[in-house]
Coordinates of C-alpha atoms and ligand atoms in Angstrom, one line a residue:
M14 CA 0.0 0.0 0.0
M15 CA 1.3 3.5 -0.8
T16 CA 1.9 6.1 1.8
A17 CA 0.6 9.6 1.6
K18 CA 2.2 12.8 0.2
T19 CA 3.9 11.1 -2.6
V20 CA 3.8 11.0 -6.4
I21 CA 1.2 8.4 -7.1
C22 CA 1.9 5.9 -9.9
P23 CA 0.9 2.4 -10.9
P24 CA 2.5 -0.6 -9.1
D25 CA 6.2 -1.3 -9.8
S26 CA 5.2 -4.8 -10.9
V27 CA 3.9 -3.5 -14.3
K28 CA 7.3 -2.4 -15.4
G29 CA 8.3 -4.3 -18.6
M30 CA 4.8 -5.6 -19.3
T31 CA 4.4 -6.3 -23.1
V32 CA 0.8 -7.7 -23.1
L33 CA -1.7 -5.4 -21.5
N34 CA -3.1 -6.9 -18.3
R35 CA -5.5 -4.2 -16.9
D36 CA -5.9 -6.0 -13.6
A37 CA -2.2 -5.6 -12.8
F38 CA -2.9 -1.9 -12.4
N39 CA -5.2 -2.4 -9.3
M40 CA -3.7 -1.2 -6.1
K41 CA -4.7 0.5 -2.9
I42 CA -3.5 4.0 -2.1
L43 CA -4.0 6.3 0.9
I44 CA -5.5 9.6 0.0
P45 CA -5.4 12.4 2.5
S46 CA -9.0 13.5 3.2
L47 CA -11.3 15.7 5.3
I48 CA -14.5 14.5 6.8
L49 CA -16.8 17.5 7.0
P50 CA -20.5 18.2 7.5
S51 CA -22.5 17.9 4.2
E52 CA -24.3 21.2 4.8
N53 CA -21.2 23.2 3.8
T54 CA -20.3 21.1 0.8
Y55 CA -20.7 23.9 -1.7
N56 CA -18.4 26.4 0.1
I57 CA -15.8 23.8 1.1
R58 CA -15.6 22.6 -2.5
K59 CA -14.9 26.1 -3.6
K60 CA -12.2 26.6 -0.9
L61 CA -10.6 23.2 -1.8
K62 CA -10.7 23.7 -5.6
K63 CA -6.9 23.8 -6.0
S64 CA -6.2 21.2 -3.2
Q65 CA -8.5 18.4 -4.4
V66 CA -7.3 15.1 -5.7
K67 CA -7.0 15.0 -9.5
L68 CA -7.1 11.5 -10.9
P69 CA -9.0 10.2 -13.9
N70 CA -12.4 8.9 -12.8
V71 CA -11.9 9.7 -9.1
K72 CA -14.5 12.1 -7.6
G73 CA -13.2 14.8 -5.3
V74 CA -16.1 14.5 -2.9
L75 CA -17.5 11.1 -1.7
D76 CA -20.6 10.1 0.2
F77 CA -20.3 7.6 3.1
P78 CA -22.1 4.3 2.7
V79 CA -25.8 4.6 3.7
D80 CA -25.4 2.2 6.7
D81 CA -22.6 4.3 8.2
E82 CA -24.7 5.9 10.9
K83 CA -21.9 7.9 12.3
H84 CA -21.2 9.8 9.1
K85 CA -24.6 10.1 7.5
T86 CA -24.5 13.9 7.7
H87 CA -21.0 14.1 6.5
K88 CA -19.0 13.9 3.3
L89 CA -15.4 12.9 2.5
F90 CA -13.3 15.5 0.6
L91 CA -10.3 13.9 -1.0
L92 CA -7.1 16.0 -1.2
D93 CA -4.2 15.9 -3.6
P94 CA -1.8 13.2 -2.2
C95 CA 1.2 14.9 -3.8
R96 CA 0.7 18.0 -1.7
F97 CA -0.9 17.0 1.6
S98 CA 0.2 14.7 4.4
S99 CA -1.3 16.7 7.3
L100 CA -3.2 19.9 7.9
K101 CA 0.1 21.8 8.2
D102 CA 0.4 21.5 4.4
F103 CA -2.4 24.1 4.0
D104 CA -1.1 27.6 4.0
D105 CA -2.3 29.7 7.0
H106 CA -4.8 31.7 5.2
D107 CA -6.5 28.7 3.6
L108 CA -6.5 26.8 6.9
E109 CA -8.1 29.7 8.7
S110 CA -11.0 30.0 6.2
L111 CA -11.5 26.2 6.3
Q112 CA -11.6 26.2 10.1
R113 CA -14.8 28.2 9.7
Y114 CA -16.4 25.1 8.1
G115 CA -15.3 22.8 10.9
V116 CA -11.9 21.7 9.7
D117 CA -9.8 20.6 12.7
L118 CA -7.3 17.9 13.5
K119 CA -10.1 15.4 13.9
S120 CA -11.5 16.0 10.5
F121 CA -8.2 15.1 8.8
N122 CA -7.8 11.4 7.8
F123 CA -6.5 9.0 5.2
H124 CA -8.9 7.3 3.0
E125 CA -8.1 4.0 1.4
L126 CA -8.8 4.2 -2.3
E127 CA -8.9 1.3 -4.7
M128 CA -7.1 2.3 -7.9
K129 CA -7.8 0.5 -11.2
Y130 CA -6.6 0.8 -14.8
E131 CA -9.4 3.3 -15.4
N132 CA -7.9 5.7 -12.8
W133 CA -4.5 6.0 -14.4
S134 CA -3.9 8.4 -17.4
A135 CA -2.2 7.0 -20.6
N136 CA 1.0 8.8 -19.6
E137 CA 1.1 7.3 -16.1
I138 CA 0.5 3.9 -17.5
L139 CA 3.1 4.1 -20.2
R140 CA 5.7 5.7 -17.9
A141 CA 5.1 2.8 -15.4
V142 CA 5.3 0.0 -18.0
L143 CA 8.1 1.1 -20.3
P144 CA 11.7 0.9 -19.3
D145 CA 13.0 4.3 -18.2
E146 CA 15.4 4.7 -21.1
I147 CA 12.4 4.6 -23.6
D148 CA 11.0 8.1 -23.7
N149 CA 8.8 10.2 -25.8
V150 CA 6.1 7.6 -26.6
S151 CA 3.4 10.0 -25.5
G152 CA 4.1 12.1 -28.6
F153 CA 1.7 11.0 -31.3
S154 CA -0.3 12.9 -33.9
I155 CA -4.1 12.6 -34.4
I156 CA -5.5 12.6 -37.9
G157 CA -9.3 12.3 -37.6
H158 CA -9.9 9.0 -35.7
I159 CA -6.3 7.8 -36.3
A160 CA -3.5 8.2 -33.7
H161 CA -0.1 7.7 -35.4
F162 CA 3.2 7.0 -33.8
N163 CA 6.7 7.1 -35.0
L164 CA 8.1 4.5 -32.5
K165 CA 11.8 4.1 -32.1
A166 CA 13.3 0.6 -32.3
D167 CA 13.6 0.2 -28.5
A168 CA 9.8 0.8 -28.1
M169 CA 8.8 -1.8 -30.7
K170 CA 8.6 -4.6 -28.2
Y171 CA 5.8 -2.7 -26.5
K172 CA 3.9 -1.5 -29.6
S173 CA 0.7 -3.5 -29.1
L174 CA 0.4 -2.4 -25.5
I175 CA 1.1 1.3 -26.4
G176 CA -1.6 1.1 -29.1
Q177 CA -4.1 -0.4 -26.8
V178 CA -3.5 2.1 -24.0
V179 CA -3.9 5.0 -26.4
L180 CA -7.0 3.5 -27.8
D181 CA -8.5 3.0 -24.3
K182 CA -7.7 6.4 -23.1
N183 CA -8.7 8.6 -26.0
S184 CA -12.4 8.3 -26.8
T185 CA -12.1 9.9 -30.3
V186 CA -9.3 7.5 -31.4
K187 CA -10.5 4.3 -33.1
T188 CA -7.3 3.3 -34.9
V189 CA -3.7 3.4 -33.7
V190 CA -0.9 3.1 -36.2
N191 CA 2.9 3.2 -36.3
K192 CA 4.8 4.7 -39.2
L193 CA 7.1 2.1 -40.8
N194 CA 9.2 4.2 -43.1
T195 CA 10.6 7.7 -43.2
I196 CA 8.7 10.0 -45.5
D197 CA 11.1 9.8 -48.4
N198 CA 8.9 8.1 -51.0
E199 CA 7.6 9.9 -54.0
F200 CA 4.1 10.5 -52.7
R201 CA 5.2 11.5 -49.2
N202 CA 2.8 9.1 -47.6
F203 CA 3.8 6.6 -44.8
E204 CA 3.7 2.9 -44.8
M205 CA 2.0 2.0 -41.5
E206 CA 1.2 -0.9 -39.4
L207 CA -1.9 -1.2 -37.2
L208 CA -1.1 -1.3 -33.5
A209 CA -4.6 -1.4 -32.2
G210 CA -8.3 -0.7 -33.1
E211 CA -10.1 -0.7 -36.4
N212 CA -8.2 -1.4 -39.7
N213 CA -9.7 1.8 -41.2
F214 CA -7.4 4.5 -42.6
I215 CA -10.1 6.6 -44.2
A216 CA -9.8 9.8 -42.1
Q217 CA -11.9 12.8 -42.0
V218 CA -10.4 16.0 -40.7
K219 CA -11.4 19.7 -40.5
E220 CA -8.9 22.4 -41.4
N221 CA -9.5 26.1 -42.2
G222 CA -13.3 25.7 -42.3
C223 CA -13.1 22.8 -44.8
T224 CA -13.5 19.0 -44.5
F225 CA -11.0 16.7 -46.0
E226 CA -11.5 12.9 -46.4
F227 CA -8.7 10.7 -47.5
D228 CA -7.0 7.3 -47.0
F229 CA -4.1 8.2 -44.7
S230 CA -2.2 5.2 -45.7
K231 CA -2.1 6.3 -49.3
V232 CA -1.7 10.1 -49.3
Y233 CA 0.2 12.9 -47.6
W234 CA -1.4 14.8 -44.8
N235 CA 0.3 16.9 -42.1
S236 CA -1.9 18.7 -39.5
R237 CA 1.1 20.7 -38.5
L238 CA 0.8 22.7 -41.8
A239 CA -2.7 24.0 -41.0
T240 CA -1.4 27.5 -40.1
E241 CA 0.7 27.6 -43.2
H242 CA -2.2 26.6 -45.4
Q243 CA -4.3 29.3 -43.8
R244 CA -1.6 31.9 -44.3
V245 CA -1.3 31.3 -48.0
V246 CA -5.1 30.9 -48.6
A247 CA -5.5 34.4 -46.9
F248 CA -3.9 36.0 -50.0
L249 CA -6.6 34.5 -52.3
S250 CA -10.0 35.9 -53.0
E251 CA -12.6 35.9 -55.7
G252 CA -10.9 36.6 -59.1
S253 CA -7.5 35.4 -58.1
V254 CA -5.9 32.3 -59.7
L255 CA -4.0 29.6 -57.9
Y256 CA -1.8 27.0 -59.6
D257 CA -1.1 24.4 -56.9
I258 CA 1.6 22.1 -58.4
F259 CA 1.9 19.6 -55.5
A260 CA -1.6 19.9 -54.2
G261 CA -2.0 16.6 -52.2
V262 CA -5.7 16.2 -51.1
G263 CA -6.2 20.0 -51.5
P264 CA -5.4 21.8 -48.2
F265 CA -4.5 25.0 -50.2
A266 CA -6.7 24.3 -53.2
I267 CA -10.0 23.5 -51.5
P268 CA -10.2 26.5 -49.2
A269 CA -9.0 28.7 -52.0
A270 CA -11.8 27.4 -54.2
K271 CA -14.2 27.9 -51.4
K272 CA -13.2 31.6 -51.5
N273 CA -14.2 31.6 -55.2
A274 CA -10.6 31.7 -56.5
T275 CA -10.0 29.9 -59.7
V276 CA -7.9 26.8 -58.9
L277 CA -5.8 24.5 -61.0
A278 CA -4.6 21.8 -58.7
N279 CA -2.2 19.0 -59.5
D280 CA -0.6 16.0 -57.8
L281 CA 1.3 13.0 -59.1
N282 CA -0.4 10.6 -56.6
P283 CA -3.6 9.4 -58.2
N284 CA -5.0 8.7 -54.7
S285 CA -4.5 12.3 -53.7
V286 CA -6.2 13.5 -56.8
E287 CA -9.1 11.1 -56.3
S288 CA -9.5 12.4 -52.7
M289 CA -9.2 16.0 -53.8
K290 CA -12.0 15.5 -56.3
K291 CA -14.2 14.0 -53.6
N292 CA -13.4 16.9 -51.3
I293 CA -14.9 19.4 -53.8
P294 CA -18.6 18.4 -53.3
L295 CA -17.9 17.5 -49.7
N296 CA -17.2 21.3 -49.2
K297 CA -20.1 22.4 -51.5
I298 CA -17.6 24.1 -53.8
K299 CA -19.2 25.5 -56.9
S300 CA -16.5 27.8 -58.2
S301 CA -13.9 26.8 -60.7
I302 CA -11.4 24.1 -59.5
T303 CA -9.8 21.6 -61.9
C304 CA -7.7 18.7 -60.7
Y305 CA -4.8 17.1 -62.7
N306 CA -2.8 14.0 -62.1
L307 CA 0.6 14.9 -63.7
D308 CA 4.2 15.2 -62.9
G309 CA 4.8 18.8 -61.7
R310 CA 7.1 19.7 -64.5
N311 CA 4.6 18.3 -67.1
F312 CA 1.8 20.3 -65.4
I313 CA 3.7 23.5 -65.6
K314 CA 4.5 23.0 -69.3
T315 CA 1.2 21.6 -70.6
I316 CA -1.5 23.1 -68.2
L317 CA -0.1 26.1 -66.3
K318 CA 1.6 27.7 -69.3
P319 CA -1.3 27.7 -71.8
D320 CA -3.8 28.7 -69.0
L321 CA -1.5 31.6 -67.9
V322 CA -1.2 32.8 -71.5
S323 CA -4.9 32.7 -72.1
R324 CA -5.5 34.6 -68.9
W325 CA -2.9 37.2 -70.0
E326 CA -4.7 37.5 -73.4
H327 CA -7.9 38.1 -71.6
Q328 CA -6.3 40.6 -69.2
K329 CA -4.7 42.5 -72.1
Y330 CA -7.9 42.7 -74.2
T331 CA -10.1 43.6 -71.3
D332 CA -7.7 46.0 -69.6
T333 CA -8.1 44.1 -66.3
S334 CA -5.7 42.5 -64.0
S335 CA -6.0 39.8 -61.3
P336 CA -3.5 38.3 -59.0
I337 CA -2.0 34.9 -59.9
Y338 CA -0.3 32.6 -57.4
I339 CA 1.8 29.5 -57.8
V340 CA 2.2 27.2 -54.7
M341 CA 4.9 24.5 -54.7
N342 CA 4.8 22.5 -51.5
L343 CA 7.1 19.6 -52.0
P344 CA 10.0 21.0 -49.8
A345 CA 12.5 18.2 -50.5
I346 CA 12.6 18.9 -54.3
A347 CA 10.2 21.7 -55.2
V348 CA 13.1 24.1 -55.9
Q349 CA 14.4 21.8 -58.7
F350 CA 11.1 22.3 -60.6
L351 CA 11.8 26.1 -60.8
D352 CA 14.1 25.4 -63.8
V353 CA 11.1 25.1 -66.0
F354 CA 10.1 28.7 -65.6
P355 CA 13.0 30.7 -67.3
A356 CA 12.0 31.2 -70.9
L357 CA 8.9 29.0 -70.5
C358 CA 7.0 31.6 -72.5
S359 CA 9.7 32.6 -75.0
D360 CA 7.5 31.5 -77.8
V361 CA 4.5 33.7 -76.6
D362 CA 3.5 37.0 -78.2
N363 CA 5.8 39.6 -76.7
S364 CA 3.0 42.1 -76.5
L365 CA 1.7 40.1 -73.5
R366 CA 5.0 40.7 -71.8
M367 CA 4.8 44.4 -72.5
S368 CA 1.1 44.9 -71.4
K369 CA 0.7 46.6 -68.1
W370 CA -2.3 44.5 -67.4
T371 CA -0.8 41.0 -67.6
S372 CA 0.0 39.8 -64.1
E373 CA 3.3 38.4 -62.9
P374 CA 2.7 35.2 -60.8
I375 CA 3.6 35.3 -57.1
V376 CA 5.4 32.1 -56.1
F377 CA 5.3 30.3 -52.7
C378 CA 8.1 27.7 -53.1
Y379 CA 8.8 25.5 -50.0
C380 CA 12.2 24.1 -49.2
F381 CA 14.3 22.6 -46.4
S382 CA 17.5 24.0 -45.1
K383 CA 20.1 22.5 -42.8
S384 CA 22.3 25.6 -43.0
E385 CA 23.1 27.8 -40.1
A386 CA 22.0 30.8 -42.3
V387 CA 18.7 29.4 -43.4
T388 CA 17.4 32.6 -45.1
E389 CA 20.5 33.0 -47.2
D390 CA 20.6 29.3 -48.0
A391 CA 16.9 29.3 -49.1
K392 CA 17.4 32.3 -51.3
H393 CA 20.5 30.8 -52.8
Q394 CA 18.7 27.5 -53.6
V395 CA 16.1 29.4 -55.6
T396 CA 18.3 31.9 -57.4
K397 CA 20.7 29.1 -58.3
V398 CA 18.1 27.0 -60.1
L399 CA 16.5 30.0 -61.7
G400 CA 19.9 31.2 -62.7
V401 CA 19.2 34.8 -61.7
P402 CA 20.5 37.1 -59.0
E403 CA 18.3 38.1 -56.1
E404 CA 17.6 41.5 -57.7
A405 CA 15.7 39.7 -60.5
L406 CA 13.1 38.4 -58.1
P407 CA 10.9 41.3 -56.8
G408 CA 9.5 40.7 -53.3
L409 CA 12.0 37.9 -52.6
N410 CA 11.4 36.9 -49.0
V411 CA 12.0 33.8 -46.9
R412 CA 9.7 32.8 -44.0
H413 CA 10.4 30.1 -41.5
V414 CA 7.5 27.5 -41.5
R415 CA 8.6 24.9 -39.0
N416 CA 11.3 22.8 -37.6
V417 CA 11.1 19.3 -39.0
A418 CA 14.0 17.6 -37.3
P419 CA 17.0 18.7 -35.3
N420 CA 18.9 21.2 -37.5
K421 CA 16.4 20.9 -40.4
E422 CA 14.0 23.8 -41.1
M423 CA 11.1 24.1 -43.5
L424 CA 11.0 27.5 -45.3
C425 CA 8.8 29.3 -47.7
V426 CA 10.5 31.3 -50.4
N427 CA 8.2 34.0 -51.7
F428 CA 8.9 36.0 -54.9
T429 CA 7.4 37.5 -58.0
L430 CA 8.1 35.4 -61.1
S431 CA 8.7 38.3 -63.5
K432 CA 7.5 38.2 -67.1
D433 CA 11.1 39.0 -68.1
I434 CA 12.1 35.6 -66.6
L435 CA 9.2 33.8 -68.2
F436 CA 9.9 35.3 -71.6
G437 CA 13.6 34.5 -71.3
K438 CA 14.7 38.1 -71.2
V439 CA 16.9 37.6 -68.2
T440 CA 20.0 35.7 -69.3
R441 CA 20.6 32.6 -67.3
K442 CA 24.1 32.5 -65.9
S443 CA 26.3 29.5 -66.1
E444 CA 27.6 27.8 -62.9
H445 CA 31.0 29.1 -63.6
E446 CA 29.9 32.7 -64.0
E447 CA 27.5 32.5 -61.1
N448 CA 30.4 31.5 -58.8
D449 CA 32.9 34.0 -60.1
E450 CA 30.9 37.2 -60.8
P451 CA 29.6 39.6 -58.2
E452 CA 25.9 39.2 -57.9
S453 CA 25.2 42.9 -58.9
K454 CA 26.6 42.2 -62.3
R455 CA 24.7 39.0 -63.0
L456 CA 21.4 40.4 -64.2
K457 CA 21.2 41.0 -67.9
T458 CA 18.0 42.0 -69.4
S459 CA 18.0 41.8 -73.2
Ligands
SAM17 C1 4.6 17.6 -49.1 S1 3.1 17.0 -50.0 C2 2.1 18.5 -49.9 C3 0.7 18.2 -50.2 C4 -0.2 19.4 -49.9 N1 0.2 20.6 -50.8 C5 -0.1 19.8 -48.5 O1 0.3 21.0 -48.2 O2 -0.5 19.0 -47.6 C6 3.8 16.9 -51.6 C7 2.9 16.4 -52.6 O3 3.6 16.3 -53.9 C8 3.2 15.2 -54.6 N2 4.3 14.9 -55.6 C9 5.4 14.3 -55.4 N3 6.2 14.3 -56.5 C10 5.5 15.0 -57.4 C11 5.7 15.3 -58.7 N4 6.9 15.0 -59.4 N5 4.8 16.0 -59.4 C12 3.6 16.4 -58.8 N6 3.3 16.0 -57.5 C13 4.2 15.4 -56.8 C14 3.0 14.1 -53.5 O4 2.2 13.1 -54.0 C15 2.4 14.9 -52.4 O5 1.0 14.9 -52.4

């Protein structure tokens, strides 16, 4: 039996358990308590708010059994065992006000409480079961009804138990999975194994006022990007155009279309495109959104380019302009796709370049950096592939998105893709020249 004023935790005997035995968590503990007249329950409760026991499924105030004649007009107030072992543990002010409700030495007691699996939190259970050297198993992400772990090798022996505990302790979780690979495959999805619960990977999540449904085992989804999605979508409004080259299941594209922007969204993964298409009616979107299942480079050449040119023609002939955005969220390699843009429109009527109405696309290109100078590194990645100096990219700006691993940052490089670059009027510099020549001399507009 445990003594009072201690950190309470499950019995030592559960350490190293690999098959969950819920009964092994039963134990008796002594909880410091106050026996006080029922008539003051409301006021005493208020006074004891911060001092009460806080354990899952344990009430702070208990009734005595009906056949307990001695206490039939009293209640038992359970105190936090980590803070109290006697009345002296109350500060003077609190004790003085409690004394007005009959608290004295006689009212202080220890109550024997039967603890069960239900009374321990998931953290307490896992900390008690797993060897001390295994840490961080409490860190999992929730995607709809799916909890997903990235367990290290030393925790694998306990994977089924971990899955079952998380399932038991989180009412919205119905499926617990573990990622099997790092996210380095083409479609950026995870291979995963089921640890506990239903074998159902079709998740439904809400983000930025939209609903997304997808098979989490087949597509990319990262809830940590919600703020980033929202930040970019905030730029878009009715009349603006979005080319989303690596669209996934549509976390930029769907909310943008919901704001009545015109959206052309592409992804190489057919499962992503299928989900994105289903997410259109799911969000009651009526405006123009078209989905493509192409390689990004192919999409830029065969869809983005002709669409952009026809928009320019419309802008020129109607003397109207509207903002155009290009989003490239494939941080590992998106920058490499920028090489398609220089001179992409070199065969297009030059009057479209000269027109003041034709809009220059604003690019949000994501990348990773492991450099100590992440901003400079991100700018360099982009200017190197485009073959232009920084001065050729109006509005060039780098924003930190998130830390993805120790010493690895995700960044968003923002810039205006000028018509001069698209029409091939800024001369690309060779590697040799780029390294040797001062940046200020590299821009040549013909
Ligand atoms: C990091 S995810 C981003 C998805 C989505 N934009 C988001 O923010 O959640 C990158 C996406 O690029 C897609 N992808 C990978 N290679 C591609 C390529 N060569 N062309 C087009 N899409 C590609 C993947 O299938 C994946 O859905």
